[in-house]
Structures are given as structure tokens and as C-alpha cells.
CSV table of C-alpha atoms and ligand atoms in Angstrom, one decimal:
chain,number,residue,atom,x,y,z
T,137,UNK,CA,-8.6,33.0,-4.8
T,138,UNK,CA,-7.0,32.9,-0.7
T,139,UNK,CA,-6.2,30.4,0.5
T,140,UNK,CA,-7.6,28.1,3.6
T,141,UNK,CA,-3.5,27.2,4.5
T,142,UNK,CA,-0.1,28.5,3.5
T,143,UNK,CA,3.0,26.4,4.0
T,144,UNK,CA,6.0,28.7,4.1
T,145,UNK,CA,9.7,28.6,4.9
T,146,UNK,CA,9.7,24.7,2.9
T,147,UNK,CA,13.5,24.1,3.1
T,148,UNK,CA,13.3,21.4,0.4
T,149,UNK,CA,9.8,20.5,-1.6
T,150,UNK,CA,10.5,17.4,-3.5
T,151,UNK,CA,7.8,15.6,-5.6
T,152,UNK,CA,7.5,13.3,-8.6
T,153,UNK,CA,5.1,15.0,-11.2
T,154,UNK,CA,2.0,13.9,-13.4
T,155,UNK,CA,-0.5,11.0,-12.9
T,156,UNK,CA,0.7,8.2,-14.0
T,157,UNK,CA,3.4,5.4,-12.7
T,158,UNK,CA,7.1,6.5,-14.0
T,159,UNK,CA,9.5,3.8,-14.6
T,160,UNK,CA,13.5,3.5,-15.2
T,161,UNK,CA,15.7,7.1,-15.3
T,162,UNK,CA,11.9,8.7,-14.7
T,163,UNK,CA,12.0,7.4,-11.6
T,164,UNK,CA,14.8,8.9,-10.3
T,165,UNK,CA,13.5,12.5,-11.3
T,166,UNK,CA,11.8,14.6,-9.0
T,167,UNK,CA,10.9,18.4,-9.1
T,168,UNK,CA,13.3,20.3,-6.1
T,169,UNK,CA,12.1,23.7,-4.9
T,170,UNK,CA,13.9,25.4,-2.2
T,171,UNK,CA,12.7,27.9,-0.2
T,172,UNK,CA,9.2,27.3,-1.0
T,173,UNK,CA,5.4,27.4,-0.5
T,174,UNK,CA,2.5,25.4,-0.9
T,175,UNK,CA,-1.2,27.3,-1.1
T,176,UNK,CA,-4.3,24.9,-0.3
T,177,UNK,CA,-7.6,26.1,-0.8
T,178,UNK,CA,-10.5,23.7,0.2
T,179,UNK,CA,-9.3,19.8,-0.3
T,180,UNK,CA,-7.0,21.0,-3.2
T,181,UNK,CA,-3.4,22.6,-3.8
T,182,UNK,CA,-4.2,25.8,-5.4
T,183,UNK,CA,-0.3,27.1,-5.6
T,184,UNK,CA,2.9,25.8,-5.3
T,185,UNK,CA,6.5,27.6,-5.9
T,186,UNK,CA,9.9,28.7,-4.5
T,187,UNK,CA,10.2,32.4,-2.9
T,188,UNK,CA,7.5,34.3,-0.6
T,189,UNK,CA,4.1,33.1,-1.0
T,190,UNK,CA,2.2,35.8,-3.4
T,191,UNK,CA,0.3,38.5,-1.1
T,192,UNK,CA,-3.1,37.9,-2.8
T,193,UNK,CA,-3.2,34.2,-1.7
T,194,UNK,CA,-3.7,35.3,1.6
T,195,UNK,CA,-6.4,37.2,3.8
T,196,UNK,CA,-6.9,37.4,7.5
T,197,UNK,CA,-8.6,34.1,7.8
T,198,UNK,CA,-5.7,32.1,5.8
T,199,UNK,CA,-3.4,30.0,8.6
T,200,UNK,CA,0.1,29.8,7.8
T,201,UNK,CA,2.6,26.9,8.8
T,202,UNK,CA,5.9,27.8,9.0
T,203,UNK,CA,7.8,24.3,8.3
T,204,UNK,CA,11.1,26.2,9.1
T,205,UNK,CA,13.5,25.1,6.4
T,206,UNK,CA,12.8,21.4,6.9
T,207,UNK,CA,11.1,19.0,3.8
T,208,UNK,CA,7.7,18.9,2.6
T,209,UNK,CA,6.7,16.0,0.5
T,210,UNK,CA,3.3,14.6,-0.5
T,211,UNK,CA,1.5,12.1,1.6
T,212,UNK,CA,2.7,8.8,1.4
T,213,UNK,CA,0.6,6.2,-0.3
T,214,UNK,CA,0.8,2.6,1.3
T,215,UNK,CA,-0.4,0.6,-1.7
T,216,UNK,CA,-0.1,-3.3,-0.3
T,217,UNK,CA,-1.6,-3.6,3.2
T,218,UNK,CA,-3.9,-6.3,4.8
T,219,UNK,CA,-5.5,-4.0,7.2
T,220,UNK,CA,-8.7,-5.6,8.7
T,221,UNK,CA,-7.8,-8.8,10.9
T,222,UNK,CA,-8.5,-10.2,14.4
T,223,UNK,CA,-5.4,-10.8,16.4
T,224,UNK,CA,-1.9,-10.6,16.0
T,225,UNK,CA,0.9,-14.0,15.6
T,226,UNK,CA,3.5,-13.0,17.6
T,227,UNK,CA,3.2,-16.7,19.1
T,228,UNK,CA,5.1,-17.5,16.1
T,229,UNK,CA,7.8,-15.7,16.8
T,230,UNK,CA,9.0,-18.9,19.2
T,231,UNK,CA,8.6,-21.1,16.0
T,232,UNK,CA,10.4,-18.7,13.6
T,233,UNK,CA,13.1,-18.3,15.4
T,234,UNK,CA,13.5,-22.1,16.0
T,235,UNK,CA,13.9,-22.5,12.0
T,236,UNK,CA,10.4,-23.4,11.3
T,237,UNK,CA,9.8,-21.6,8.0
T,238,UNK,CA,6.5,-19.5,7.2
T,239,UNK,CA,4.9,-21.9,4.8
T,240,UNK,CA,5.4,-24.8,7.1
T,241,UNK,CA,3.6,-22.5,9.9
T,242,UNK,CA,0.6,-22.5,7.6
T,243,UNK,CA,0.7,-26.1,6.2
T,244,UNK,CA,0.2,-26.7,9.9
T,245,UNK,CA,-3.0,-24.9,10.5
T,246,UNK,CA,-1.2,-21.9,11.7
T,247,UNK,CA,-0.2,-18.7,9.7
T,248,UNK,CA,-2.8,-17.1,7.7
T,249,UNK,CA,-5.3,-19.8,8.8
T,250,UNK,CA,-4.6,-18.6,12.5
T,251,UNK,CA,-5.6,-15.2,11.5
T,252,UNK,CA,-8.8,-16.3,9.8
T,253,UNK,CA,-10.0,-18.0,13.0
T,254,UNK,CA,-9.4,-14.6,15.2
T,255,UNK,CA,-10.9,-12.6,12.2
T,256,UNK,CA,-14.5,-14.6,12.0
T,257,UNK,CA,-14.7,-14.2,15.3
T,258,UNK,CA,-14.5,-10.4,15.6
T,259,UNK,CA,-17.5,-8.3,15.3
T,260,UNK,CA,-17.9,-5.4,12.1
T,261,UNK,CA,-17.8,-3.1,15.1
T,262,UNK,CA,-14.7,-4.1,17.0
T,263,UNK,CA,-12.9,-4.5,13.6
T,264,UNK,CA,-14.1,-0.8,12.5
T,265,UNK,CA,-12.5,0.4,15.8
T,266,UNK,CA,-8.8,-1.5,15.6
T,267,UNK,CA,-8.7,-0.7,12.0
T,268,UNK,CA,-9.6,3.0,12.7
T,269,UNK,CA,-6.9,3.0,15.2
T,270,UNK,CA,-4.4,1.8,12.8
T,271,UNK,CA,-5.5,4.3,10.4
T,272,UNK,CA,-4.7,7.0,13.0
T,273,UNK,CA,-1.0,5.4,13.3
T,274,UNK,CA,0.0,5.6,9.8
T,275,UNK,CA,-1.5,9.2,9.6
T,276,UNK,CA,1.1,9.5,12.5
T,277,UNK,CA,3.7,8.1,10.2
T,278,UNK,CA,2.8,10.0,7.1
T,279,UNK,CA,0.6,7.7,5.3
T,280,UNK,CA,-2.2,9.5,3.7
T,281,UNK,CA,-4.0,6.8,1.3
T,282,UNK,CA,-3.6,3.1,1.1
T,283,UNK,CA,-5.4,-0.1,0.0
T,284,UNK,CA,-6.4,-2.4,2.2
T,285,UNK,CA,-7.2,-6.3,1.3
T,286,UNK,CA,-9.7,-8.7,2.7
T,287,UNK,CA,-8.5,-12.6,2.8
T,288,UNK,CA,-8.8,-13.3,6.3
T,289,UNK,CA,-12.2,-14.3,6.2
T,290,UNK,CA,-12.2,-16.7,3.1
T,291,UNK,CA,-16.1,-17.3,3.9
T,292,UNK,CA,-18.7,-15.3,2.4
T,293,UNK,CA,-19.6,-13.6,5.6
T,294,UNK,CA,-16.2,-12.8,6.7
T,295,UNK,CA,-15.2,-11.3,3.3
T,296,UNK,CA,-18.0,-8.9,3.0
T,297,UNK,CA,-17.3,-7.9,6.9
T,298,UNK,CA,-14.2,-7.0,6.1
T,299,UNK,CA,-15.0,-5.4,2.9
T,300,UNK,CA,-17.7,-3.3,4.8
T,301,UNK,CA,-15.2,-2.1,7.4
T,302,UNK,CA,-12.9,-0.8,4.6
T,303,UNK,CA,-16.2,1.0,2.9
T,304,UNK,CA,-17.2,2.5,6.8
T,305,UNK,CA,-13.5,3.5,6.9
T,306,UNK,CA,-13.3,5.3,3.6
T,307,UNK,CA,-17.1,7.0,4.4
T,308,UNK,CA,-16.0,8.1,8.3
T,309,UNK,CA,-12.8,9.5,8.2
T,310,UNK,CA,-12.0,10.6,5.0
T,311,UNK,CA,-8.9,8.5,4.0
T,312,UNK,CA,-8.7,7.5,0.7
T,313,UNK,CA,-8.9,3.7,0.7
T,314,UNK,CA,-8.5,1.6,-2.5
T,315,UNK,CA,-10.5,-2.0,-1.4
T,316,UNK,CA,-9.7,-5.6,-2.8
T,317,UNK,CA,-11.1,-8.7,-2.5
T,318,UNK,CA,-8.5,-11.2,-1.8
T,319,UNK,CA,-10.3,-14.5,-1.1
T,320,UNK,CA,-7.5,-16.5,-2.7
T,321,UNK,CA,-5.4,-15.8,0.2
T,322,UNK,CA,-5.4,-19.5,1.7
T,323,UNK,CA,-7.3,-22.6,1.1
T,324,UNK,CA,-9.9,-22.8,4.1
T,325,UNK,CA,-10.2,-25.5,6.4
T,326,UNK,CA,-13.7,-26.1,4.9
T,327,UNK,CA,-12.5,-27.2,1.7
T,328,UNK,CA,-9.7,-29.4,2.6
T,329,UNK,CA,-8.0,-30.8,-0.4
T,330,UNK,CA,-10.7,-28.9,-2.3
T,331,UNK,CA,-9.5,-26.2,-4.0
T,332,UNK,CA,-11.2,-26.6,-7.1
T,333,UNK,CA,-14.4,-26.1,-4.9
T,334,UNK,CA,-13.0,-23.4,-3.5
T,335,UNK,CA,-12.0,-21.5,-6.6
T,336,UNK,CA,-15.2,-22.2,-8.0
T,337,UNK,CA,-16.7,-20.6,-4.5
T,338,UNK,CA,-14.6,-17.3,-4.9
T,339,UNK,CA,-16.2,-16.8,-8.8
T,340,UNK,CA,-19.8,-18.4,-8.3
T,341,UNK,CA,-20.6,-17.1,-4.7
T,342,UNK,CA,-18.2,-14.5,-3.4
T,343,UNK,CA,-17.4,-12.5,-6.0
T,344,UNK,CA,-21.1,-11.7,-7.5
T,345,UNK,CA,-21.9,-10.6,-3.8
T,346,UNK,CA,-18.5,-8.2,-3.4
T,347,UNK,CA,-19.7,-6.6,-7.0
T,348,UNK,CA,-23.2,-6.6,-6.3
T,349,UNK,CA,-22.5,-4.6,-3.1
T,350,UNK,CA,-19.8,-2.4,-5.0
T,351,UNK,CA,-17.0,-3.3,-1.7
T,352,UNK,CA,-14.0,-3.7,-4.0
T,353,UNK,CA,-12.0,-2.1,-6.8
T,354,UNK,CA,-9.2,-4.8,-7.0
T,355,UNK,CA,-9.1,-8.6,-7.1
T,356,UNK,CA,-5.9,-10.0,-5.8
T,357,UNK,CA,-5.1,-13.5,-5.6
T,358,UNK,CA,-1.7,-15.5,-3.6
T,359,UNK,CA,-0.2,-17.0,-6.5
T,360,UNK,CA,2.2,-19.3,-4.8
T,361,UNK,CA,3.6,-23.2,-4.9
T,362,UNK,CA,1.1,-24.7,-2.8
T,363,UNK,CA,-1.6,-22.0,-2.4
T,364,UNK,CA,-2.9,-21.1,-5.4
T,365,UNK,CA,-1.3,-21.6,-9.0
T,366,UNK,CA,-1.5,-19.6,-12.1
T,367,UNK,CA,-4.4,-21.5,-13.6
T,368,UNK,CA,-6.3,-20.4,-10.3
T,369,UNK,CA,-5.0,-17.1,-10.2
T,370,UNK,CA,-6.0,-16.7,-14.5
T,371,UNK,CA,-9.4,-18.2,-13.6
T,372,UNK,CA,-10.2,-15.9,-10.5
T,373,UNK,CA,-8.9,-12.7,-12.1
T,374,UNK,CA,-11.0,-13.0,-15.6
T,375,UNK,CA,-14.1,-13.7,-13.3
T,376,UNK,CA,-13.1,-10.7,-11.4
T,377,UNK,CA,-12.9,-8.7,-14.8
T,378,UNK,CA,-16.6,-9.4,-15.8
T,379,UNK,CA,-17.4,-7.7,-12.8
T,380,UNK,CA,-15.3,-4.8,-13.4
T,381,UNK,CA,-12.8,-5.6,-10.5
T,382,UNK,CA,-8.9,-4.7,-11.4
T,383,UNK,CA,-6.4,-7.5,-11.1
T,384,UNK,CA,-3.6,-7.3,-8.4
T,385,UNK,CA,-1.4,-10.4,-7.6
T,386,UNK,CA,0.6,-11.8,-4.6
T,387,UNK,CA,3.5,-12.8,-7.4
T,388,UNK,CA,6.7,-14.7,-6.9
T,389,UNK,CA,7.1,-14.1,-3.2
T,390,UNK,CA,8.7,-17.3,-2.5
T,391,UNK,CA,8.6,-19.4,-5.9
T,392,UNK,CA,7.8,-18.0,-9.4
T,393,UNK,CA,5.2,-20.3,-10.2
T,394,UNK,CA,4.1,-17.9,-13.4
T,395,UNK,CA,2.5,-15.0,-11.7
T,396,UNK,CA,3.8,-12.8,-13.8
T,397,UNK,CA,2.4,-14.2,-16.8
T,398,UNK,CA,-0.8,-14.3,-15.3
T,399,UNK,CA,-0.1,-10.6,-14.3
T,400,UNK,CA,0.8,-9.9,-18.0
T,401,UNK,CA,-2.3,-11.9,-19.4
T,402,UNK,CA,-5.1,-9.8,-17.3
T,403,UNK,CA,-3.0,-6.5,-17.4
T,404,UNK,CA,-2.9,-6.2,-13.5
T,405,UNK,CA,-2.5,-3.0,-12.3
T,406,UNK,CA,0.2,-4.0,-9.9
T,407,UNK,CA,2.3,-7.3,-8.8
T,408,UNK,CA,3.6,-7.8,-5.6
T,409,UNK,CA,6.2,-9.5,-3.8
T,410,UNK,CA,8.3,-10.7,-6.5
T,411,UNK,CA,11.1,-11.8,-4.7
T,412,UNK,CA,12.0,-14.8,-6.9
T,413,UNK,CA,11.3,-12.9,-10.1
T,414,UNK,CA,13.4,-13.8,-13.4
T,415,UNK,CA,14.3,-11.3,-16.0
T,416,UNK,CA,11.4,-12.9,-18.3
T,417,UNK,CA,8.7,-12.3,-15.5
T,418,UNK,CA,10.4,-8.0,-15.4
T,419,UNK,CA,9.5,-8.4,-19.1
T,420,UNK,CA,6.1,-9.5,-18.9
T,421,UNK,CA,5.4,-6.7,-16.3
T,422,UNK,CA,7.1,-4.4,-18.6
T,423,UNK,CA,4.9,-5.3,-21.7
T,424,UNK,CA,1.4,-5.1,-19.2
T,425,UNK,CA,2.5,-1.7,-18.3
T,426,UNK,CA,2.2,-3.1,-14.7
T,427,UNK,CA,3.8,-1.7,-11.6
T,428,UNK,CA,6.0,-3.8,-9.7
T,429,UNK,CA,5.2,-3.4,-6.0
T,430,UNK,CA,8.2,-4.4,-4.1
T,431,UNK,CA,7.6,-5.2,0.0
T,432,UNK,CA,11.1,-5.1,1.7
T,433,UNK,CA,9.4,-5.0,5.1
T,434,UNK,CA,8.7,-8.8,4.6
T,435,UNK,CA,11.5,-9.5,3.2
T,436,UNK,CA,12.9,-8.1,6.4
T,437,UNK,CA,10.6,-9.9,8.8
T,438,UNK,CA,11.0,-13.3,7.4
T,439,UNK,CA,14.8,-12.5,7.0
T,440,UNK,CA,14.4,-13.7,2.8
T,441,UNK,CA,16.0,-12.5,0.1
T,442,UNK,CA,15.0,-8.8,-1.3
T,443,UNK,CA,13.1,-7.8,-4.6
T,444,UNK,CA,16.0,-7.0,-7.4
T,445,UNK,CA,14.5,-3.5,-7.2
T,446,UNK,CA,17.5,-2.4,-9.5
T,447,UNK,CA,16.4,-5.1,-12.2
T,448,UNK,CA,13.0,-3.6,-12.7
T,449,UNK,CA,14.2,-0.3,-12.8
T,450,UNK,CA,16.9,-1.1,-15.6
T,451,UNK,CA,13.7,-2.5,-17.4
T,452,UNK,CA,11.6,1.0,-17.1
T,453,UNK,CA,9.4,-1.0,-15.1
T,454,UNK,CA,8.0,1.4,-12.4
T,455,UNK,CA,8.5,0.4,-9.0
T,456,UNK,CA,6.1,0.9,-5.6
T,457,UNK,CA,7.0,0.0,-2.0
T,458,UNK,CA,4.3,-0.8,0.3
T,459,UNK,CA,4.4,-2.1,3.9
T,460,UNK,CA,2.6,-5.2,3.3
T,461,UNK,CA,1.3,-4.7,6.8
T,462,UNK,CA,-0.5,-8.0,8.3
T,463,UNK,CA,-0.1,-9.8,11.4
T,464,UNK,CA,2.2,-12.7,9.5
T,465,UNK,CA,5.0,-11.3,7.3
T,466,UNK,CA,5.1,-7.7,8.1
T,467,UNK,CA,3.4,-6.7,11.3
T,468,UNK,CA,4.4,-2.9,10.7
T,469,UNK,CA,2.7,-0.2,9.2
T,470,UNK,CA,5.4,2.7,9.0
T,471,UNK,CA,5.5,3.1,5.6
T,472,UNK,CA,9.3,5.0,6.9
T,473,UNK,CA,11.1,1.4,7.1
T,474,UNK,CA,10.0,0.5,3.8
T,475,UNK,CA,11.9,3.8,2.4
T,476,UNK,CA,14.6,3.1,4.8
T,477,UNK,CA,15.1,-0.9,3.6
T,478,UNK,CA,14.3,0.5,-0.1
T,479,UNK,CA,17.6,2.4,0.1
T,480,UNK,CA,19.5,0.4,2.7
T,481,UNK,CA,18.6,-3.3,1.0
T,482,UNK,CA,16.9,-2.3,-2.4
T,483,UNK,CA,19.8,-0.3,-3.6
T,484,UNK,CA,16.9,2.6,-4.9
T,485,UNK,CA,17.9,6.2,-4.3
T,486,UNK,CA,16.3,8.2,-2.4
T,487,UNK,CA,14.6,9.9,-5.3
T,488,UNK,CA,13.5,6.2,-6.7
T,489,UNK,CA,12.3,5.6,-2.8
T,490,UNK,CA,10.3,8.8,-2.7
T,491,UNK,CA,8.4,8.1,-6.2
T,492,UNK,CA,7.8,4.6,-5.1
T,493,UNK,CA,5.6,5.5,-1.9
T,494,UNK,CA,4.1,8.5,-3.6
T,495,UNK,CA,3.4,9.0,-7.4
T,496,UNK,CA,4.1,5.2,-8.2
T,497,UNK,CA,1.9,3.8,-5.0
T,498,UNK,CA,-1.1,6.2,-5.8
T,499,UNK,CA,-0.4,4.5,-9.6
T,500,UNK,CA,-0.7,0.8,-8.2
T,501,UNK,CA,-3.9,1.6,-6.7
T,502,UNK,CA,-5.2,3.6,-9.6
T,503,UNK,CA,-5.5,6.9,-7.7
T,504,UNK,CA,-2.9,8.8,-9.4
T,505,UNK,CA,-4.9,11.0,-10.9
T,506,UNK,CA,-5.6,13.0,-7.5
T,507,UNK,CA,-2.8,12.1,-5.3
T,508,UNK,CA,0.7,11.1,-5.2
T,509,UNK,CA,2.4,14.8,-6.6
T,510,UNK,CA,2.4,18.1,-4.8
T,511,UNK,CA,0.9,19.9,-8.6
T,512,UNK,CA,-2.0,22.2,-8.5
T,513,UNK,CA,-5.1,20.8,-8.6
T,514,UNK,CA,-3.9,17.4,-6.8
T,515,UNK,CA,-5.4,16.6,-3.6
T,516,UNK,CA,-3.7,18.7,-0.7
T,517,UNK,CA,-2.3,15.6,1.2
T,518,UNK,CA,1.3,16.7,2.4
T,519,UNK,CA,3.5,15.6,5.1
T,520,UNK,CA,5.9,18.2,6.6
T,521,UNK,CA,8.7,16.0,8.0
T,522,UNK,CA,11.0,16.6,10.8
T,523,UNK,CA,14.2,16.3,8.6
T,524,UNK,CA,16.3,18.9,6.8
T,525,UNK,CA,16.2,16.6,3.3
T,526,UNK,CA,15.3,13.6,1.9
T,527,UNK,CA,18.7,12.1,2.3
T,528,UNK,CA,17.9,12.3,6.0
T,529,UNK,CA,14.5,10.8,6.2
T,530,UNK,CA,16.1,7.4,4.5
T,531,UNK,CA,18.9,7.5,6.7
T,532,UNK,CA,17.4,7.9,10.2
T,533,UNK,CA,15.6,5.1,11.0
T,534,UNK,CA,13.6,3.6,13.6
T,535,UNK,CA,12.1,6.5,15.3
T,536,UNK,CA,9.3,9.0,13.2
T,537,UNK,CA,10.0,11.4,11.6
T,538,UNK,CA,6.9,13.4,10.8
T,539,UNK,CA,5.9,16.6,12.1
T,540,UNK,CA,2.7,17.7,10.5
T,541,UNK,CA,0.0,16.1,7.9
T,542,UNK,CA,-2.2,17.2,6.0
T,543,UNK,CA,-4.8,15.0,4.4
T,544,UNK,CA,-7.5,16.9,1.6
T,545,UNK,CA,-6.4,20.0,3.2
T,546,UNK,CA,-6.8,19.7,6.8
T,547,UNK,CA,-4.3,19.2,9.6
T,548,UNK,CA,-4.7,15.9,10.9
T,549,UNK,CA,-1.3,15.4,12.8
H,673,NIG,O1,1.6,-10.4,1.9
H,673,NIG,N1,1.6,-13.8,1.2
H,673,NIG,C1,0.6,-13.7,1.9
H,673,NIG,N2,-0.1,-12.8,2.5
H,673,NIG,C2,0.7,-12.1,3.3
H,673,NIG,C3,0.8,-12.5,4.6
H,673,NIG,C4,-0.5,-13.0,5.2
H,673,NIG,C5,0.0,-13.7,6.5
H,673,NIG,O2,0.9,-14.4,6.8
H,673,NIG,O3,-1.2,-13.5,7.7
H,673,NIG,C6,1.8,-11.0,2.5
H,673,NIG,O4,2.8,-11.6,2.9
H,674,FE,FE1,0.1,-8.9,1.2
């Protein structure tokens, strides 16, 4: 078989291996090839190796891309984003500078609830076009697959609108998107002082509709003091499971209120944020094989403490990194910044960081069987970086280091 594309002259090809999340020392083990090539046919990788690409892979129709001795990795996977929302929240910056807390802004009816108002007003087509713009920006920064959460509608119509936009984006852009229903993101004002009523609404009204239309693979809950407690999360995720939705949790972002215990009980695919997680919580995630998705861009923007990545790695819990792109706590969709902070603030090694944004992130959205590594038969999602090696990529920050992006075997950037 001859290839459609052969990338030649790769100075450093770095990839995790396999189709499962890796923790502990294995998170730091990458396959390194020097002076390497990758051959792509249709949507897949058909050959990877060192030295010159074998003649039989090429004919006059094969496009050769010269990597000019630079770094090539698998396409980045952003396993935690809030992709679809109306408006921004730049006005909150002033309050933030005056020292008003994130949760205080929410209690005043701002924060998530202000984005809920803008998201409800936004038409489906407008939401689609805006999110499509975000996807192009993400691709330009090396992100070739992602997870997208609802949670800025809270009511049935708007939640379905967000989830339908995820589906339209998947169908029309070809980008792999894992869709997550996050109805339990805040208690809407229509259920003021009636959290129980809203939890019932999620379970009895929205979840059945989401499932009927097949709009989400995952269900997520913001498990936090003053938002949804562990019992709410347990109830919602158990109900979601009946509809075939797998569990994710926003857990221990500000306080540890037992989110990781729920993650263990329900066998969550990932638990995310984890800045306040205790040793006991870490052990729980270990037992349930849950991926710990850490979100350093959020800590950076909120000027809060960072998750203890080293403790998760020491306990052999696989760590992933996501952008948490959203208008309130992480108005950034460039996953390269999460990589920089992964090293600089989470004290992860460059190899651990690369695993965290490729294989482990893919596992955090149940896609590791087809994306997240550079291996024969995996999908051809690749980035040629404008740096000579991984150290340079995680050390340079503030500018986009992408040169070329290949998604499903097509050059898209
Ligand atoms: O993951 N923590 C809850 N949800 C988002 C923030 C949402 C918002 O502020 O709009 C997060 O950080
Ligand atoms: Fe989030």
C-alpha cells in the first residue's frame, strides 16, 4: 500500500504507547524516534520508523512533508472544555481584582448564572458558528480532539441546544468530540432554594431526553460546597448510568466534599480539577481506575493553588491535563499553556506532560483505542511543532508553536 502522506525528516518523534491510560513511572515513558518518518493512508497511520521512509510507501501521488528536523507528536486531546456558551465575562475581571471571590460572584447571580442568561438567548446556528470558530483556534494550537460540556443552559431546551451543537460540530467538522451533559453545573434561579427539585428535574426530565436523542456519552456534576453535594452527584450519576452515560466529576476544585468517593463508587472515567484532594481521595481514584484530569489554567486564572500532580503520579493514578476552556475560570483554549504550567507549576516532567495531553487525555474521554499515540492503525492526528524537541515546547510559552496539524489524515493547519 502506498501512502497519501509521508512526513519525513522528523528530528524527534515522541509518543506514548498503547490504548489505556498510564500512571506512575509509565506516564514518564515515551517512545522516542530520531530521524523518523510517519506514513499516512486515508485516516490512519500505516507506518512509523527511523531513517528514510521505505521506497514502497511512496509513489507519484504521495505528498511528502519535510518536518525539517523538528518535533512531531500526536495531536493534542483537550479532555475538559466548556465549548458552547454565550457572551464572555470580562466584566468580572474588575471584581476579581478587587478581591471578590469566584463563588461570591456566583452567589450574587453572576458567574455561571450570567453565562446561563447569555447562552439561553443565543440561537442554535449562532452557537454553532461561534463554537466552530473556537474549534479552528484549537486546531491552530494543536488540539485535534476534545470533550465539550453543556451546563450553561440548565433548562431542557438550552441544554439540548448545546448538546445538539456538539453533535453538529462532530458531523460537520470531522473533529472528534466527546459530548458531556453537565446539567448539574449550577442551580438555576427558577429553582432558587429548591436544589432537590432541580436534581429531580435533571434526573426525570432532562436526562431521559438527552438519552433519547443520544446526545451525550458522559454525565458530569459540579460537586462543590454550596453547589451540588456528594448525595446529589451520586443520585444524578446513578440515574445517568441507567441511560448508558458514563460518569465524570468536577471534584475538589475548592473544597473536598466527597466527590472522589462518588467517583470511586460510580467508577467515574475521570475526576477533574482535584486541587483540594487528600491522600484518601487519591487512593479512591486509584482503586476505581479513574483518570485524574488536572486543570492548571484554571488555577492560574483564579490565582488559586495548583493540584498536587506529583502525589497522583506517585500513587500511580494516571494524570491528564485539560484547558477547562470556559468564560469564567479559564478563558483560554490553548492547551500548550496547560503544558507549560504542567511543568512549571505542577512539577511534571515534559514526558509526563505529553502523556497527559495525549494518551491519558484520550483515555479520559474513552477514545484511547483510536487517538492519543502515534502507532500503526491509530488515527492520523499529528502535529509538527515549530521547535526541535519537547523540552523547547514546554519551555517556550506565550506564543503558538504549531507548524502543521494533520487531522484524520488531512492537513488542516
Ligand atoms: O470548570 N467549576 C465549575 N465550572 C467551570 C467554570 C464555569 C464558569 O465559571 O463559567 C470550571 O471551572
Ligand atoms: Fe470545568
